[in-house]
PDB file of C-alpha atoms in Angstrom:
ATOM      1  CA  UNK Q  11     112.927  84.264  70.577  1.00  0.00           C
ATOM      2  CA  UNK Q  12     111.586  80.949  71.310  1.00  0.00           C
ATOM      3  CA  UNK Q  13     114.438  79.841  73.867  1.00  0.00           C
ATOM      4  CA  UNK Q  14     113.550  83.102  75.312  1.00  0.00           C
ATOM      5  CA  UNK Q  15     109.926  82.609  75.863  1.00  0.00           C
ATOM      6  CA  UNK Q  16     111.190  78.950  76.607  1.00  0.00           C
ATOM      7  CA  UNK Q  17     113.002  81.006  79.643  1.00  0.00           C
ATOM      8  CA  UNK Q  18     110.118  82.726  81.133  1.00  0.00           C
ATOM      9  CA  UNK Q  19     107.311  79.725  80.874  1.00  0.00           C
ATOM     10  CA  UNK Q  20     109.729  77.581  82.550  1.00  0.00           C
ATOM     11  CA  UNK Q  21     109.591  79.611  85.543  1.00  0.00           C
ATOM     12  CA  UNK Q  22     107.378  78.217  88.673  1.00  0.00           C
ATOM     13  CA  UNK Q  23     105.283  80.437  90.959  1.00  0.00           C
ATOM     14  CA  UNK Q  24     106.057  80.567  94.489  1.00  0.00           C
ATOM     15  CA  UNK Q  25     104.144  82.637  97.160  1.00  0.00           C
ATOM     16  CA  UNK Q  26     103.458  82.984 100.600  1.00  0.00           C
ATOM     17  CA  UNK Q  27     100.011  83.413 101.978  1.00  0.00           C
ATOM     18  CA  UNK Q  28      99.048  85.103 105.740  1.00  0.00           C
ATOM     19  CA  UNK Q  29      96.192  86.069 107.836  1.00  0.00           C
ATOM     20  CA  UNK Q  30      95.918  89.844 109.001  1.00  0.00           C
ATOM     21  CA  UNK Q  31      93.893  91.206 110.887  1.00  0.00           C
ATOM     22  CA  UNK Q  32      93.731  94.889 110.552  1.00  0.00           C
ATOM     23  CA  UNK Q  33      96.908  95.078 108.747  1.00  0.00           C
ATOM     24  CA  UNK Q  34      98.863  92.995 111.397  1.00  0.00           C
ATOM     25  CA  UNK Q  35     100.345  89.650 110.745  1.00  0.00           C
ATOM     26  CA  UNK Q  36      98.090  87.496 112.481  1.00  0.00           C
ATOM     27  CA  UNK Q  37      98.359  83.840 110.916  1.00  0.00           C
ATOM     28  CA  UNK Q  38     100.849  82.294 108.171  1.00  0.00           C
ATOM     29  CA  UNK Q  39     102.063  79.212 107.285  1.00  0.00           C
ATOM     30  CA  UNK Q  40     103.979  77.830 110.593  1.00  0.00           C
ATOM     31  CA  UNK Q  41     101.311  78.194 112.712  1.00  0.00           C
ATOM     32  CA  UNK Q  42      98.783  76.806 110.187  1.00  0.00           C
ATOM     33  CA  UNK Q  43     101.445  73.553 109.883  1.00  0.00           C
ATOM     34  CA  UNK Q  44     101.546  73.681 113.372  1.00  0.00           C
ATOM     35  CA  UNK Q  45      97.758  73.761 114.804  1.00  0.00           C
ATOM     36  CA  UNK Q  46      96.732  71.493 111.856  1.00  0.00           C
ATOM     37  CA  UNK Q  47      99.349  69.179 112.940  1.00  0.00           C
ATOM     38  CA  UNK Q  48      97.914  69.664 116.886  1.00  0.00           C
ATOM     39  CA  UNK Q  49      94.732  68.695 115.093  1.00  0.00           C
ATOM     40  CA  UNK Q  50      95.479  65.738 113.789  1.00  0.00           C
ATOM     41  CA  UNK Q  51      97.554  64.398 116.714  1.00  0.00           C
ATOM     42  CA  UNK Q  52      95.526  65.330 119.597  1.00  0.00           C
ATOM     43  CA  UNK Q  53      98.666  67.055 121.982  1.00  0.00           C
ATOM     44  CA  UNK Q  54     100.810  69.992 121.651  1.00  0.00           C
ATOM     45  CA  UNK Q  55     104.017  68.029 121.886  1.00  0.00           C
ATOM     46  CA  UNK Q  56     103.442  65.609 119.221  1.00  0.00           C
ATOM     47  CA  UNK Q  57     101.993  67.983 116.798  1.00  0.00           C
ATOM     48  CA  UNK Q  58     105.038  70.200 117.298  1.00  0.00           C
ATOM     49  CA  UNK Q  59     107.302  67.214 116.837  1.00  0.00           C
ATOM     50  CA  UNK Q  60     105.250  65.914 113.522  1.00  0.00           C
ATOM     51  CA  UNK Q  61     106.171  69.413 112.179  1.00  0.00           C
ATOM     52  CA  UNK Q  62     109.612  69.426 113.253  1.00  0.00           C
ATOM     53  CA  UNK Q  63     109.020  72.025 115.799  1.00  0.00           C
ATOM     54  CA  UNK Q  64     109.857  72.025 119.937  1.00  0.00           C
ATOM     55  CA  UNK Q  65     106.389  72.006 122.379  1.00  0.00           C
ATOM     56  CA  UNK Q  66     107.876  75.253 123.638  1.00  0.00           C
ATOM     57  CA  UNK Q  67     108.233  76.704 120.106  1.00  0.00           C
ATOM     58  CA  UNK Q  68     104.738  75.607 118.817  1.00  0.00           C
ATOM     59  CA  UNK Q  69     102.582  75.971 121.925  1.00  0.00           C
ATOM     60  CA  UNK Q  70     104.390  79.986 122.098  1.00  0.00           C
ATOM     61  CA  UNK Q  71     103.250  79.860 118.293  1.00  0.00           C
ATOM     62  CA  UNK Q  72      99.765  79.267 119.042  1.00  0.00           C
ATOM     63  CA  UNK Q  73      99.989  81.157 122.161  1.00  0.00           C
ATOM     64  CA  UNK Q  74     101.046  84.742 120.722  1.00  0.00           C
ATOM     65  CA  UNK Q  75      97.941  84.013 117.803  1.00  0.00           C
ATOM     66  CA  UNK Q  76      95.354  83.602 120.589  1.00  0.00           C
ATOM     67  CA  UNK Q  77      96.723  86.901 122.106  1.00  0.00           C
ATOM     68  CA  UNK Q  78      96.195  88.965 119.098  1.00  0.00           C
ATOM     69  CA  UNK Q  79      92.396  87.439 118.405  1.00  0.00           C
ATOM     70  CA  UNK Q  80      91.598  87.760 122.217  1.00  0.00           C
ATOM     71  CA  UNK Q  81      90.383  83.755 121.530  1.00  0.00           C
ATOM     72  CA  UNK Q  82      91.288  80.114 122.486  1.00  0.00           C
ATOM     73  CA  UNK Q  83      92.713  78.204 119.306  1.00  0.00           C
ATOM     74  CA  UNK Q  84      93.395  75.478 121.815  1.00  0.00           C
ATOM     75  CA  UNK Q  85      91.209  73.617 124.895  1.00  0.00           C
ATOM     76  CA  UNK Q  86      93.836  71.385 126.533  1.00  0.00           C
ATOM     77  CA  UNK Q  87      92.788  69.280 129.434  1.00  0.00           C
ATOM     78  CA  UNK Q  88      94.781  66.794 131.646  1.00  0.00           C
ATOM     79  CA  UNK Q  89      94.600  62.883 131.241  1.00  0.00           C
ATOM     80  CA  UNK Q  90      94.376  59.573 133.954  1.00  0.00           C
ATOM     81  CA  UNK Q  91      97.646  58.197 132.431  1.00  0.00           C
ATOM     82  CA  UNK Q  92     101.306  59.161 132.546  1.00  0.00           C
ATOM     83  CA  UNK Q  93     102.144  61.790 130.136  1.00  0.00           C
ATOM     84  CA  UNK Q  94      98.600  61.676 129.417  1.00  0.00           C
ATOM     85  CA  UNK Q  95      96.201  64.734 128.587  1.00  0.00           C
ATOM     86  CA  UNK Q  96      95.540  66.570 125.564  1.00  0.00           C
ATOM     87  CA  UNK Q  97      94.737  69.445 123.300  1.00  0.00           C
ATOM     88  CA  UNK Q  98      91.806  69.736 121.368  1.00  0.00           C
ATOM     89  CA  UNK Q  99      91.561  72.364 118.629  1.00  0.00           C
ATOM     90  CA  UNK Q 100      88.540  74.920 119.335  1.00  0.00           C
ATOM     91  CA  UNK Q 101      86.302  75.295 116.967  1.00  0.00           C
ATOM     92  CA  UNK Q 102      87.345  79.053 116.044  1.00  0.00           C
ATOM     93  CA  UNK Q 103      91.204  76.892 115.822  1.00  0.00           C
ATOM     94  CA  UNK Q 104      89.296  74.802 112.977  1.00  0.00           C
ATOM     95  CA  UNK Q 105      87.332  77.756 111.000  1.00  0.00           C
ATOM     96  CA  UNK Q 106      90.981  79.498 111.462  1.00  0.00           C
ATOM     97  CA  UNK Q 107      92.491  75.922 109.655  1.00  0.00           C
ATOM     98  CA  UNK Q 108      89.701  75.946 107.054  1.00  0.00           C
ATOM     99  CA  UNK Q 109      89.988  79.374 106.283  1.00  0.00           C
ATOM    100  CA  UNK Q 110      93.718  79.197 105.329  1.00  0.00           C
ATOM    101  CA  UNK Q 111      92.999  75.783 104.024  1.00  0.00           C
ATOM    102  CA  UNK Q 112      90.773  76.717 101.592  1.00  0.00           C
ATOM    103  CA  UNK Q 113      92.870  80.031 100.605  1.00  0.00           C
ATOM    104  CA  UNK Q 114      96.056  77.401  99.998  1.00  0.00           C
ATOM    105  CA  UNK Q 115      93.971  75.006  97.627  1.00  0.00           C
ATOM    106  CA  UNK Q 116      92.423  78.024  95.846  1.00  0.00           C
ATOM    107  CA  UNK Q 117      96.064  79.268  95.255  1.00  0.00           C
ATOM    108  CA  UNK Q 118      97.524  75.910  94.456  1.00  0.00           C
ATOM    109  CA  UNK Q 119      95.053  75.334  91.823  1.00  0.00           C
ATOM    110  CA  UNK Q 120      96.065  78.724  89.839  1.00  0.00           C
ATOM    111  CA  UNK Q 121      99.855  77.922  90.222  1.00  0.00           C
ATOM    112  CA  UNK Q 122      99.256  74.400  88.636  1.00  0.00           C
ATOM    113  CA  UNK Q 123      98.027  76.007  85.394  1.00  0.00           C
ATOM    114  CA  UNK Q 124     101.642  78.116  85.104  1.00  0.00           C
ATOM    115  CA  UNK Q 125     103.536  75.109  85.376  1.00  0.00           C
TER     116      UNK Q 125
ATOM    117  CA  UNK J  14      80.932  81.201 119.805  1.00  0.00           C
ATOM    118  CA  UNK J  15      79.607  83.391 116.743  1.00  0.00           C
ATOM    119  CA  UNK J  16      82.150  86.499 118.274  1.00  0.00           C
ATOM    120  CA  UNK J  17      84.743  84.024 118.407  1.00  0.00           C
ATOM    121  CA  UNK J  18      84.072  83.177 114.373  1.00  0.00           C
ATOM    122  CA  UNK J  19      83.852  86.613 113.660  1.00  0.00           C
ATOM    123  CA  UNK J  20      87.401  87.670 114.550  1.00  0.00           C
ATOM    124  CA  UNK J  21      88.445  84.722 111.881  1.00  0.00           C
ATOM    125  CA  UNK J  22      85.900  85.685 109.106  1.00  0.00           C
ATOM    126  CA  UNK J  23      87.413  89.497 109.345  1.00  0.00           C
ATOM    127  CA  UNK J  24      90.848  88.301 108.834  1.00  0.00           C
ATOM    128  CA  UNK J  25      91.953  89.053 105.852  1.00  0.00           C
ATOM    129  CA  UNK J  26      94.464  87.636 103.320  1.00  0.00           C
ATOM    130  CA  UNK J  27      97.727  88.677 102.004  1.00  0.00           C
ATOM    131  CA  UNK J  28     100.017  86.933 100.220  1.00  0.00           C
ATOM    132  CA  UNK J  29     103.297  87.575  98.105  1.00  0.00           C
ATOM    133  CA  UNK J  30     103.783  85.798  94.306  1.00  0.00           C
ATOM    134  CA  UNK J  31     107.611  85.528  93.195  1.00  0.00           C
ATOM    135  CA  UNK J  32     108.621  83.789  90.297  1.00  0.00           C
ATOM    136  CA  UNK J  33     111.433  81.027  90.511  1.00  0.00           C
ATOM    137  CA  UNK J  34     114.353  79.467  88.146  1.00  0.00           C
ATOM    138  CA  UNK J  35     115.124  76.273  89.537  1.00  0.00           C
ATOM    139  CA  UNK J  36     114.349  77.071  93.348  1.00  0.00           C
ATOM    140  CA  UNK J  37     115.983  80.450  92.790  1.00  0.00           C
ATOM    141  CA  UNK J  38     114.036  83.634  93.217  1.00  0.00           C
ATOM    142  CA  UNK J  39     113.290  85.511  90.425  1.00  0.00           C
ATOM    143  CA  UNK J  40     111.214  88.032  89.847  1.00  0.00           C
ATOM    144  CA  UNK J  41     108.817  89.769  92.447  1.00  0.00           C
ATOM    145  CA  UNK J  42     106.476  92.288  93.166  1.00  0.00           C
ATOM    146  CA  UNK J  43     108.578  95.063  92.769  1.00  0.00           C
ATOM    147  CA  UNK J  44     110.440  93.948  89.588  1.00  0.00           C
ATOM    148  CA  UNK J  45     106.950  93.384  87.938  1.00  0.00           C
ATOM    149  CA  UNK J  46     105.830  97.339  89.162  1.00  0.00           C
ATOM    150  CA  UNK J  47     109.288  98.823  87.851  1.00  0.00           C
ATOM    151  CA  UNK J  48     108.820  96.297  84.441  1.00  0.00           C
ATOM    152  CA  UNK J  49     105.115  97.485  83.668  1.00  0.00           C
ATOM    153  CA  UNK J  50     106.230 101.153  84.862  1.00  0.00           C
ATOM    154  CA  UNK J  51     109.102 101.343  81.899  1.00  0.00           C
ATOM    155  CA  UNK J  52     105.994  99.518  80.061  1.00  0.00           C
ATOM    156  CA  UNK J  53     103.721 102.116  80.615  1.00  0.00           C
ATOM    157  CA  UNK J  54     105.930 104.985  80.811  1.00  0.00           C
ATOM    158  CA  UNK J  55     108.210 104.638  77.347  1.00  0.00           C
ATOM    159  CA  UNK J  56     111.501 105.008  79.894  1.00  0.00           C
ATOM    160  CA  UNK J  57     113.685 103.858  83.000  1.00  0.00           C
ATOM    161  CA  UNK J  58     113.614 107.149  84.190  1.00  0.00           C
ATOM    162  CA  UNK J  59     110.170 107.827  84.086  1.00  0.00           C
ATOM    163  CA  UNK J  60     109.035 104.497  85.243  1.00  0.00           C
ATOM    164  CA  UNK J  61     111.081 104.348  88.154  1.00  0.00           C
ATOM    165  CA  UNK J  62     110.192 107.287  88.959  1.00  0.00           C
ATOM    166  CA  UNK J  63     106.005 106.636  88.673  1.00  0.00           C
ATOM    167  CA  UNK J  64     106.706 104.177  91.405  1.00  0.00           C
ATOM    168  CA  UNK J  65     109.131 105.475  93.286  1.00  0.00           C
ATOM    169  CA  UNK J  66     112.367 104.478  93.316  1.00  0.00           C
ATOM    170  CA  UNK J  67     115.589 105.912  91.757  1.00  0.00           C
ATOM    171  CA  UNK J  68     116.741 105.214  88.297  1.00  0.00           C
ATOM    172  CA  UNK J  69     119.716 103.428  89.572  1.00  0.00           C
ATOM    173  CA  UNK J  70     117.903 101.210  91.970  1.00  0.00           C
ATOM    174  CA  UNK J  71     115.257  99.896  89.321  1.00  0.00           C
ATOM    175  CA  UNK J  72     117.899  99.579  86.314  1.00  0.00           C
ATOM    176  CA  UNK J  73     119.543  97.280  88.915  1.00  0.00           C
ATOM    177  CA  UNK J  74     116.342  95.218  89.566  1.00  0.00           C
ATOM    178  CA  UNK J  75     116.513  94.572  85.912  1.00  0.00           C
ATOM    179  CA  UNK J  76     119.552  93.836  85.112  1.00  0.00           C
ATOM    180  CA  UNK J  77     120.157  91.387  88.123  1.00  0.00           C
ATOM    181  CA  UNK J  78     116.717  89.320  86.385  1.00  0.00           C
ATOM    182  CA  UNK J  79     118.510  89.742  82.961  1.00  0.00           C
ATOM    183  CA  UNK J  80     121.550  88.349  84.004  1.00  0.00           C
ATOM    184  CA  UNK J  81     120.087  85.271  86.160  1.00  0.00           C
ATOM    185  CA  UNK J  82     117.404  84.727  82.907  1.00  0.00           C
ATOM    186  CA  UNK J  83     120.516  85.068  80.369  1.00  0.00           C
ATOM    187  CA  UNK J  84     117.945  87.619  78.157  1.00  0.00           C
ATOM    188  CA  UNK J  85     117.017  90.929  77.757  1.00  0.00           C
ATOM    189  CA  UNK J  86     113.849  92.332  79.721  1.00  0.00           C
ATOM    190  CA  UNK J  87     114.815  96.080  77.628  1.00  0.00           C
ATOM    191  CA  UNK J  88     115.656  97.247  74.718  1.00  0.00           C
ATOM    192  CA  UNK J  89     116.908 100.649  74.957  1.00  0.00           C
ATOM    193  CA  UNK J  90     117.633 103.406  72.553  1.00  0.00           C
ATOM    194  CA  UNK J  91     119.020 106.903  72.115  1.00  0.00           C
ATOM    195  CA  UNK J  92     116.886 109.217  70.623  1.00  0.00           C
ATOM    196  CA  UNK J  93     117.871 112.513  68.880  1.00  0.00           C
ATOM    197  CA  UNK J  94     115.950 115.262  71.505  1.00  0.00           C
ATOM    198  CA  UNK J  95     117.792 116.293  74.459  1.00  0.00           C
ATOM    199  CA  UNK J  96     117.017 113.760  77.250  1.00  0.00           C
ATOM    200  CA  UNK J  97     115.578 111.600  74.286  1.00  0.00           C
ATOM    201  CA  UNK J  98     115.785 108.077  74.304  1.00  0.00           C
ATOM    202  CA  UNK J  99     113.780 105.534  75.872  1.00  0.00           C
ATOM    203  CA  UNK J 100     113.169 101.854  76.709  1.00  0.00           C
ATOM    204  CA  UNK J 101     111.343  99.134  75.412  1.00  0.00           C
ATOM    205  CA  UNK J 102     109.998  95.934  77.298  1.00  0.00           C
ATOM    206  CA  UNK J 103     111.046  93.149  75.054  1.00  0.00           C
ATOM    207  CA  UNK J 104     108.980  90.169  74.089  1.00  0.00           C
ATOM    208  CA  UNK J 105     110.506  88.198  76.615  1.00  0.00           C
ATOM    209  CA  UNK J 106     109.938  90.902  79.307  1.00  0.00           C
ATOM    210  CA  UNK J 107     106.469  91.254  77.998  1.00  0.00           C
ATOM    211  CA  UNK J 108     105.780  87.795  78.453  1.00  0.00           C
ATOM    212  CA  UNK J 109     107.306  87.894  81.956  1.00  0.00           C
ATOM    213  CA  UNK J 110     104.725  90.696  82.826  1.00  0.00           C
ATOM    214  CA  UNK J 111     101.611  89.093  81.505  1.00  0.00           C
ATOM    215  CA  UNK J 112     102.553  85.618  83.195  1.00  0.00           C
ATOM    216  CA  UNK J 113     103.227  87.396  86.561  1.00  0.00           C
ATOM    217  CA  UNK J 114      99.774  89.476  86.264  1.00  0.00           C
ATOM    218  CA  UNK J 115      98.262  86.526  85.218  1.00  0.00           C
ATOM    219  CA  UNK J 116      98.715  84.696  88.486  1.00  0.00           C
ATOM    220  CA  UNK J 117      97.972  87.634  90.631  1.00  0.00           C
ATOM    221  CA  UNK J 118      95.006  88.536  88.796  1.00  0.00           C
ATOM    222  CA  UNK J 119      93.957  84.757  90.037  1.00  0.00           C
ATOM    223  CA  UNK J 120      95.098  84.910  93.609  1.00  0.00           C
ATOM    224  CA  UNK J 121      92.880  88.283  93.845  1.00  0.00           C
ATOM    225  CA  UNK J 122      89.803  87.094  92.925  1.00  0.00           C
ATOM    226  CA  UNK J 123      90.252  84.153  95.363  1.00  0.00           C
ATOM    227  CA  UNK J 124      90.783  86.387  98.165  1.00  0.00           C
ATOM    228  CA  UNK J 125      88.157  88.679  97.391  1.00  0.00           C
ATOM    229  CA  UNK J 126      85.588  85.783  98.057  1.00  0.00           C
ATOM    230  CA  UNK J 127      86.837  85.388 101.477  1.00  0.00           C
ATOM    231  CA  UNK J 128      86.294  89.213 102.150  1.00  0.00           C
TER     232      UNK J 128
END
């Protein structure tokens, strides 16, 4: 009976965690990857590339997100240099990131106790 | 602004738990319903039917976990009325229950603060 319970606690917990807004996917781990990752790099094409993604892929990402919530996640503006210009994560984009950040944490810290 | 942070705050989270062997799924949300169903309900029959599915479909869930776990979730016996008989959650299956409710017990009071 031991090697059976020996089966069972060696298990790990795995889960998935979204944002919905009136039932409808809204918000789930890409796009959290992704506009954290636009955060933290400053432009669309090298968060997308620090997350493995393509600019098209991310920015449509981000794009169908802002659709749904009738807001801007993103305020991009145009630089002096070559290939310069930016995007700057609005501040509904950061309560969006801290939101799911703090849901993640919450959840990682119950999962730790299983293992 | 504060419009904009109210379509975030009424987001709302979701989230599936699944337990894994060794990167492999497991067991889910609707092996732990049919699991606690046959708990609850003293047979296969009854507790696949309390959350409705077919007898064949959640003896199926089972036995797949059984076979990828090596041990028995049921015990089941004949009894001596006509249609008697039932099934009994083992300890192991027990255990496999309380770990999975534990978790989700957990993830559902962290989501209900962000409500």
């Amino acid at each position: 009976m031991t090697n059976e319970n020996d089966r069972i606690d060696r298990l790990i917990a795995n889960w998935k965690l979204w944002l919905e807004d009136d039932g409808d996917y809204v918000f789930g781990p890409g796009a959290y990857a992704i506009l954290k990752s636009i955060r933290d790099t400053g432009t669309i094409s090298a968060g997308a590339k620090a997350v493995g993604m393509s600019y098209r892929y991310a920015w449509g990402v981000i794009k169908k997100i802002e659709v749904k919530l009738g807001i801007k996640l993103l305020a991009t503006y145009k630089g002096g240099n070559v290939g310069g210009g930016g995007a700057t994560v609005t501040e509904a984009g950061l309560r969006l990131i801290k939101m799911y950040h703090s849901i993640r944490e919450a959840f990682e810290q119950v999962t730790e106790k299983f293992r």
